[in-house]
Short mmCIF file of C-alpha atoms in Angstrom, two decimals:
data_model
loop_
_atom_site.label_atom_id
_atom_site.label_comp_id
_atom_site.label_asym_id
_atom_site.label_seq_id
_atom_site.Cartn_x
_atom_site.Cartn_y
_atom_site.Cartn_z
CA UNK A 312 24.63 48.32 -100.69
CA UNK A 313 26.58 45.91 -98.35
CA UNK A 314 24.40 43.68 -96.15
CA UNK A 315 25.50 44.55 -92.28
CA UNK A 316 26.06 41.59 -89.81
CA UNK A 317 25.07 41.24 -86.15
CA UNK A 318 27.76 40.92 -84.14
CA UNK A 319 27.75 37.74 -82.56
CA UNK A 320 29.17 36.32 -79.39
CA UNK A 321 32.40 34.42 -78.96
CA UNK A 322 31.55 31.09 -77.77
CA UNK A 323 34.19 31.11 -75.32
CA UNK A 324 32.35 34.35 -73.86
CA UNK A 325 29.04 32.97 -73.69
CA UNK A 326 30.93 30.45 -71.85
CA UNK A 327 32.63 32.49 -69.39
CA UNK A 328 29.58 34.80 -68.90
CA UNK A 329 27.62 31.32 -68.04
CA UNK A 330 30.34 30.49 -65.88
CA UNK A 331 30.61 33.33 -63.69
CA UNK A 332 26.88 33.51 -63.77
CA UNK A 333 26.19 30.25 -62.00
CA UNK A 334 29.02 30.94 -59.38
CA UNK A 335 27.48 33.90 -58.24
CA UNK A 336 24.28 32.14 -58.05
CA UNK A 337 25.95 29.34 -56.33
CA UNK A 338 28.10 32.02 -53.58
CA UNK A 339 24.47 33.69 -52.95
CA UNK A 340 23.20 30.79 -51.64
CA UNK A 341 25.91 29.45 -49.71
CA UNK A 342 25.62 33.07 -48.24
CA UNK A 343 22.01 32.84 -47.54
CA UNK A 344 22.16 29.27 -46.23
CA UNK A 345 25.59 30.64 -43.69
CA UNK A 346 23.24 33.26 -42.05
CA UNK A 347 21.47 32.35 -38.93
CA UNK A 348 17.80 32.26 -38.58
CA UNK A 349 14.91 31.61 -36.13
CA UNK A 350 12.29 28.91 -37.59
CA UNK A 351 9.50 27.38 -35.48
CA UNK A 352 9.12 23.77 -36.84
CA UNK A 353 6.79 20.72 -36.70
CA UNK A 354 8.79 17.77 -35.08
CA UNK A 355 6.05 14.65 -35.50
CA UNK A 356 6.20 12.56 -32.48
CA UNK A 357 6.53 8.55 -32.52
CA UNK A 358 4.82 6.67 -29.30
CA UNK A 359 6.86 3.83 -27.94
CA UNK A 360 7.04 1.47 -25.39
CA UNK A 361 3.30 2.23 -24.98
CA UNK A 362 1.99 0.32 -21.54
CA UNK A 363 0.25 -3.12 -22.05
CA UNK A 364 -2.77 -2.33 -20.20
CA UNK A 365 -3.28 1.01 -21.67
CA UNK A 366 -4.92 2.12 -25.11
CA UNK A 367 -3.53 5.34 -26.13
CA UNK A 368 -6.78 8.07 -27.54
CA UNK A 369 -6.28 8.78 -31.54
CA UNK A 370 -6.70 12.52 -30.20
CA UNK A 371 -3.03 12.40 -29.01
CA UNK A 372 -0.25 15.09 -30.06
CA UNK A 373 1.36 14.50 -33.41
CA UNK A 374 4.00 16.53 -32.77
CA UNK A 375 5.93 18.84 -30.95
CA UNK A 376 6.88 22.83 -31.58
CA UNK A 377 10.95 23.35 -32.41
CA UNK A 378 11.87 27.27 -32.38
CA UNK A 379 15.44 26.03 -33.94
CA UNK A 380 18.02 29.17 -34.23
CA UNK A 381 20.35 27.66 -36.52
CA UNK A 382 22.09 28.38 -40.27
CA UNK A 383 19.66 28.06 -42.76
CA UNK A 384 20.92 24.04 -44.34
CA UNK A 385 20.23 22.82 -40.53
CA UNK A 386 16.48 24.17 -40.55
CA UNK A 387 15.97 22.98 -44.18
CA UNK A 388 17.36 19.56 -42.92
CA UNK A 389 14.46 19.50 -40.62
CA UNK A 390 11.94 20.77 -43.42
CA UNK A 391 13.17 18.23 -46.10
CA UNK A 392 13.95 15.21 -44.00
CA UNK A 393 11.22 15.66 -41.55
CA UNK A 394 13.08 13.64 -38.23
CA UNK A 395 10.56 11.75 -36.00
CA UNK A 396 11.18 12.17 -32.12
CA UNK A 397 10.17 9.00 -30.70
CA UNK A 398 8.01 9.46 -27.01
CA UNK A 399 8.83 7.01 -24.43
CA UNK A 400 5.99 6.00 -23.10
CA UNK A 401 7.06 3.88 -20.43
CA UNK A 402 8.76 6.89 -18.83
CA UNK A 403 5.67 9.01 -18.53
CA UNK A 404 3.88 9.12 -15.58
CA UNK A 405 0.34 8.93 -14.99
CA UNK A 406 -2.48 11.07 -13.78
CA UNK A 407 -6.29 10.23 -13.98
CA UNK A 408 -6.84 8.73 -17.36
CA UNK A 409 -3.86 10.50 -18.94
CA UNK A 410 0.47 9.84 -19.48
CA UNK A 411 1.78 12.84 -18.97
CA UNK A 412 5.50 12.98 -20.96
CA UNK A 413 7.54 15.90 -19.60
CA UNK A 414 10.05 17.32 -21.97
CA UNK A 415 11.95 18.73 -20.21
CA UNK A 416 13.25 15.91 -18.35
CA UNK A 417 15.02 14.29 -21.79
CA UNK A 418 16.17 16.99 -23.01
CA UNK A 419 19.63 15.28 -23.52
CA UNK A 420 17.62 12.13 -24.91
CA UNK A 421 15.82 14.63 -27.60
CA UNK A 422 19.19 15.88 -28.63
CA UNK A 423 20.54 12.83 -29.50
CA UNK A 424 17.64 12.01 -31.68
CA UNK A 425 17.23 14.99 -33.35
CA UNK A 426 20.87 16.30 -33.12
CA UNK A 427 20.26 19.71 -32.22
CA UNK A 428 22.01 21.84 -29.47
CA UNK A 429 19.08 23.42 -26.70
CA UNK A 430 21.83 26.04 -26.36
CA UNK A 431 20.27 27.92 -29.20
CA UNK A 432 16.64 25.79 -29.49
CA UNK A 433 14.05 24.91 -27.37
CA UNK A 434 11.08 23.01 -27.09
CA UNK A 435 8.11 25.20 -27.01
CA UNK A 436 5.75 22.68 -24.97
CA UNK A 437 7.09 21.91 -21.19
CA UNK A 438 5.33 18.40 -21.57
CA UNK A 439 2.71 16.04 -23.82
CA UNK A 440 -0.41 14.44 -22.61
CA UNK A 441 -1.59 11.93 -23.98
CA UNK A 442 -5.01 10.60 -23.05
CA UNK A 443 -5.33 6.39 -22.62
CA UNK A 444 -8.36 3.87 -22.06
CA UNK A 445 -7.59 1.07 -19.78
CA UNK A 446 -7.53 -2.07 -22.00
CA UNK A 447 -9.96 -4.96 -21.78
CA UNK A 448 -9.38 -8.61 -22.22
CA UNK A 449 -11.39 -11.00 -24.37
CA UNK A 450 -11.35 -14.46 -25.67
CA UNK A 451 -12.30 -13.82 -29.61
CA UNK A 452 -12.95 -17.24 -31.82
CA UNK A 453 -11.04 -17.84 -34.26
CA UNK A 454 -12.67 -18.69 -37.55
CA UNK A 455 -10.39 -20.64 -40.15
CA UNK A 456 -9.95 -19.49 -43.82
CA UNK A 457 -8.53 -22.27 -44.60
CA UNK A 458 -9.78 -24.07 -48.49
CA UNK A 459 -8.64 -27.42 -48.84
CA UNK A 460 -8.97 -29.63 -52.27
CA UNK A 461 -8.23 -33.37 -52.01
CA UNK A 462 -6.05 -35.52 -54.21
CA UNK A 463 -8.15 -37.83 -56.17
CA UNK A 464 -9.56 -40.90 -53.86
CA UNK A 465 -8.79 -38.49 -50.22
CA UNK A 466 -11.14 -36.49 -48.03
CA UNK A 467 -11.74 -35.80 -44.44
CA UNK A 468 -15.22 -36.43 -42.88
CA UNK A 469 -14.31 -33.64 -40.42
CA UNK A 470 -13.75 -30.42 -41.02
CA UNK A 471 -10.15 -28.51 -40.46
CA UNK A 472 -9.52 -28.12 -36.58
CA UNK A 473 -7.80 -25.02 -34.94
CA UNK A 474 -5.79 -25.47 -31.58
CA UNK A 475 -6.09 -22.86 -29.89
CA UNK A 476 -10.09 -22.19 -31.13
CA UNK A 477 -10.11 -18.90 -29.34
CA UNK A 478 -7.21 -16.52 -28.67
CA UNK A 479 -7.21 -13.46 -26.03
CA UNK A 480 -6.81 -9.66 -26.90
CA UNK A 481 -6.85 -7.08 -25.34
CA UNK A 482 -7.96 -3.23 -26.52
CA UNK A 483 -10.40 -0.42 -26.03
CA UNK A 484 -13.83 -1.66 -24.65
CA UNK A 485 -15.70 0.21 -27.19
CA UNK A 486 -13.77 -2.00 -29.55
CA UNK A 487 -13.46 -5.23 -27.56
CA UNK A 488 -17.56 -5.50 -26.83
CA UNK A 489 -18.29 -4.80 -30.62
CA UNK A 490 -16.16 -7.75 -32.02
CA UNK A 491 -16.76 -11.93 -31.21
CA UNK A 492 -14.44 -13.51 -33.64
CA UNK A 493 -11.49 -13.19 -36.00
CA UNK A 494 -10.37 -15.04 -38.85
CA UNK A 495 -7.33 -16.63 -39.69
CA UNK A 496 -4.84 -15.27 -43.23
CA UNK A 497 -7.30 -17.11 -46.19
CA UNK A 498 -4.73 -19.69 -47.83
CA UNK A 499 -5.57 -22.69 -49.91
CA UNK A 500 -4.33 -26.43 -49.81
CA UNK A 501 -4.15 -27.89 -53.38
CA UNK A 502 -4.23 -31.86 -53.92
CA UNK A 503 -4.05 -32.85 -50.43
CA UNK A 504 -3.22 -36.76 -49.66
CA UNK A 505 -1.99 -36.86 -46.23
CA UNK A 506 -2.85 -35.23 -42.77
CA UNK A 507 -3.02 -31.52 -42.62
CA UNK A 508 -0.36 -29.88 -39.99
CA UNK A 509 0.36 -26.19 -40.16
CA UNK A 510 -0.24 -22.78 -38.51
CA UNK A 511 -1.37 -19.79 -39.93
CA UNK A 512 -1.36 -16.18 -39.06
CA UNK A 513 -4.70 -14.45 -37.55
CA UNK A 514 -5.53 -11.48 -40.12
CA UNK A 515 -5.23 -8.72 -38.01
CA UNK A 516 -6.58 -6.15 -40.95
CA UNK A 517 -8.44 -2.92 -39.07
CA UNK A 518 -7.50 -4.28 -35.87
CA UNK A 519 -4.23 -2.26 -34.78
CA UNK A 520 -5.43 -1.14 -31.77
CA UNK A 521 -6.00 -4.34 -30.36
CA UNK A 522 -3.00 -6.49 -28.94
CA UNK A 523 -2.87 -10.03 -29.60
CA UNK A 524 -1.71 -12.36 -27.08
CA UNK A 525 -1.48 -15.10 -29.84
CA UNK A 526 -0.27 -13.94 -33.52
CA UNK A 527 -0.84 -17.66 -35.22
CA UNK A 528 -2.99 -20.57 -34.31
CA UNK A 529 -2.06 -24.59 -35.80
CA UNK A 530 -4.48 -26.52 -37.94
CA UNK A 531 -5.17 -29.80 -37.83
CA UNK A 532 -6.93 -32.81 -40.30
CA UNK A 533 -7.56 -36.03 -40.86
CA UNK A 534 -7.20 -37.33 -44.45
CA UNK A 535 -8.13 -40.74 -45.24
CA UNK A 536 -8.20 -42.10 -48.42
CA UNK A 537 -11.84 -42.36 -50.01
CA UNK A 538 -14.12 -44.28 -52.32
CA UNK A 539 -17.44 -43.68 -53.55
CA UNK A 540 -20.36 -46.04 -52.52
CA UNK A 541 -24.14 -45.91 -53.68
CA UNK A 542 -27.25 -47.38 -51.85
CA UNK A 543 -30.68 -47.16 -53.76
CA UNK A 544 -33.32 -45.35 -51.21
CA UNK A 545 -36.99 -45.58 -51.52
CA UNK A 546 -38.79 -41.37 -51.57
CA UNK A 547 -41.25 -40.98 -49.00
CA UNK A 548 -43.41 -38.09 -49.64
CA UNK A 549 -44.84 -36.17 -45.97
CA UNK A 550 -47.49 -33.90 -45.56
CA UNK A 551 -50.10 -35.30 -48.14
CA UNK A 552 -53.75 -33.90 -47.52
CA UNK A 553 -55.90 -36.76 -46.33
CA UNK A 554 -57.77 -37.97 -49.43
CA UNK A 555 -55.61 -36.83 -51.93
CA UNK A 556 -54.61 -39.94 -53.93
CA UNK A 557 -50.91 -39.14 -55.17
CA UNK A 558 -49.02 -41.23 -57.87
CA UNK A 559 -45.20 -40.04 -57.52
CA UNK A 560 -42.36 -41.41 -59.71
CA UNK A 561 -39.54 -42.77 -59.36
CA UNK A 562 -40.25 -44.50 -56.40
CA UNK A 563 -36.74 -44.66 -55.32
CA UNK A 564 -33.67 -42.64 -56.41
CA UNK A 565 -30.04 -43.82 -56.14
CA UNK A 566 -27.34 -41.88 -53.44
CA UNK A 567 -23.89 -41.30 -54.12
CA UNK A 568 -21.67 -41.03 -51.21
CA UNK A 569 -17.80 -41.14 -50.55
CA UNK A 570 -17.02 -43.18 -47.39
CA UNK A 571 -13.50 -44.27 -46.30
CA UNK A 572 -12.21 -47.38 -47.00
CA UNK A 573 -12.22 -48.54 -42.98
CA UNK A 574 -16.15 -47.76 -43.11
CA UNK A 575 -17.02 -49.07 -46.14
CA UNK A 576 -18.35 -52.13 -45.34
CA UNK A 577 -20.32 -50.51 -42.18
CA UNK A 578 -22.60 -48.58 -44.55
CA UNK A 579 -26.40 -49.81 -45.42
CA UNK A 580 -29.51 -48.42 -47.37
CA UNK A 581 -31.41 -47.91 -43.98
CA UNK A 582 -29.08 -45.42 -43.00
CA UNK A 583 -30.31 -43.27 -45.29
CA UNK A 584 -34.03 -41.55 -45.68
CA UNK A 585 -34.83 -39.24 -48.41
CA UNK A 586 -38.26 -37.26 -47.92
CA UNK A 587 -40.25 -35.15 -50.20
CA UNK A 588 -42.47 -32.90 -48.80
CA UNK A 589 -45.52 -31.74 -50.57
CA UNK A 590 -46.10 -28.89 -48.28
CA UNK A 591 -43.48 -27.15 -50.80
CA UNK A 592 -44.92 -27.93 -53.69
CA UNK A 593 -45.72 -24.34 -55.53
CA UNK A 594 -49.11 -23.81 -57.39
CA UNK A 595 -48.63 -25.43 -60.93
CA UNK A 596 -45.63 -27.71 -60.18
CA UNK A 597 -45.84 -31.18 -61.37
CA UNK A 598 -42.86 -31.85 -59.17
CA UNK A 599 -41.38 -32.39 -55.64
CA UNK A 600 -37.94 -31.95 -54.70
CA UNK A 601 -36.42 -35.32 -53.06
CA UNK A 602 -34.08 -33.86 -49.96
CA UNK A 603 -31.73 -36.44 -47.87
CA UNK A 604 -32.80 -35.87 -43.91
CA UNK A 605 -30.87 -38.93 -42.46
CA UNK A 606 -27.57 -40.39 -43.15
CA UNK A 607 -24.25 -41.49 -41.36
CA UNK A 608 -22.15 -38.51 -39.70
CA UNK A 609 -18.59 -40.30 -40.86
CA UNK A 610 -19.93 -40.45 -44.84
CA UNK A 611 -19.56 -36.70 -46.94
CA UNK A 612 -20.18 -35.66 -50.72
CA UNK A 613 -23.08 -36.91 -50.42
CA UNK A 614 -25.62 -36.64 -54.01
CA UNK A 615 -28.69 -38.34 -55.78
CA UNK A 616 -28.79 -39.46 -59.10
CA UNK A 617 -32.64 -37.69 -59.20
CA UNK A 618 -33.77 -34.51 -57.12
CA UNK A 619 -36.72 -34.08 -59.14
CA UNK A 620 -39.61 -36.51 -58.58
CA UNK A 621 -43.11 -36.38 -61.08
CA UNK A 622 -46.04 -36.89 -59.53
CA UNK A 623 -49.98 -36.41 -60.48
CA UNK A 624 -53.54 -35.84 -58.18
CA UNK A 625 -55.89 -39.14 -59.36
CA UNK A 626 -59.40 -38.17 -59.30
#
């Protein structure tokens, strides 16, 4: 018995069929999109030219209302590029502790930005009000981030100087009373040999609502070269009970100190005074700790060859 075959489609109808198939799909749409239709959309709104004295509330408008009569491509223009209208501010006048914005009074200016025609759209809200906080001005401190490492042989006996030390802001009081300092962008100085003179930005992180009258501050320091002196110091122990005969050792430990060159010679042993005192000894130590309580203000680094100093009771 003969085996029957399927007929089977011509390629070059599958292809035509395809063909005519996606132009009809395609002349729908352009059909759909040609009509005219009445779409209330979301316009979010962009604050500008905010005034300086003025905090505007986070519980302002985000947007306006757009009943847009237009084909269908111009209101899914608006749905797929989502335009901001940007709110003048400074042309909003004021009442009590509010800016009131009136729309209707740039009507020409929101056409240009959003490129609409009010002949067949409107704005459903006459005006926006946006509610403000009179800003108040502080002097903050600025705090340095700033980590320096010396070149081998250079230091700085003082630490990294900030002009100006305090900048003025201004904000909401809530925000203004809570805060006493800021800090300045962290960076780090590698292998310093010479005298440090920069600015840096203040970090402004979770502080947009504040304005800063000052956006950088310069640093300043002295680096000198170095060199490392030693002085051996006698330990005197404080705070012994009266009676208690105390045998300590070493008697004297050796401090390490870097100094620079210019002072060198202007350093002694009886600038120095290292103390142990037995009032922190803990129940069942054998030991003090040796602590340095006097020494020059121009010397830094300073270490001792022994922290830990023996001692026993005699009976």
């Amino acid at each position: 018995m003969p085996v029957r075959r399927r007929p089977r489609f011509k390629k070059a109808s599958a292809k035509t069929f395809s063909f005519f198939l996606i132009f009809s799909a395609v002349v729908w749409v352009l059909v759909q999109f040609s009509k005219t239709y009445t779409q209330l959309i979301e316009i979010p709104v962009n604050y500008i030219n905010a005034p300086l004295d003025k905090s505007i509330s986070d519980e302002r408008p985000d947007h306006v209302d757009l009943q847009l009569q237009d084909n269908g491509f111009s209101i899914y223009y608006f749905k797929i590029f989502n335009p901001k209208l940007d709110i003048d501010l400074s042309k909003a006048r004021e009442t009590d502790d509010k800016l009131v914005y009136t729309l209707q009074n740039h009507l020409s200016e929101i056409e240009q930005q959003l490129k609409i025609d009010f002949e067949n759209s409107l704005i459903v809200q006459e005006e926006i009000v946006v509610p403000f906080q009179f800003k108040k001005d502080k002097m903050l401190k600025v705090e340095p981030r700033i980590e320096v490492s010396y070149a081998v042989g250079f230091s700085a006996v003082n630490p990294v100087e900030l002009r100006p030390d305090s900048v003025k802001v201004s904000g909401p009081e809530k925000i203004i009373d809570s805060i006493e300092t800021v800090q300045t962008e962290s960076i780090r100085l590698n292998k310093v040999n010479q005298d440090l003179n920069g600015s840096v930005k203040i970090d402004t992180t979770g502080l947009g609502v504040l304005s800063f009258y000052e956006n950088s501050v310069k640093y300043f320091q002295k680096v000198e070269k170095f060199t490392e002196g030693s002085a051996e110091i006698p330990v005197e122990v404080i705070n012994v009970p009266e009676g208690l005969n105390l045998a300590y050792f070493p008697k004297s430990v050796i401090v390490y100190y870097q100094v620079n060159l210019k002072q060198f010679e202007s350093v002694s042993a009886a600038d120095f005074r290292v103390v142990c005192n037995y009032k922190d000894v803990k129940k069942g130590d054998d030991y003090m700790i040796a602590q340095i309580v006097e020494k020059p203000d121009f010397i830094n680094s300073v270490r001792l060859n022994e922290r830990r100093i023996q001692f026993v009771i005699k009976r």
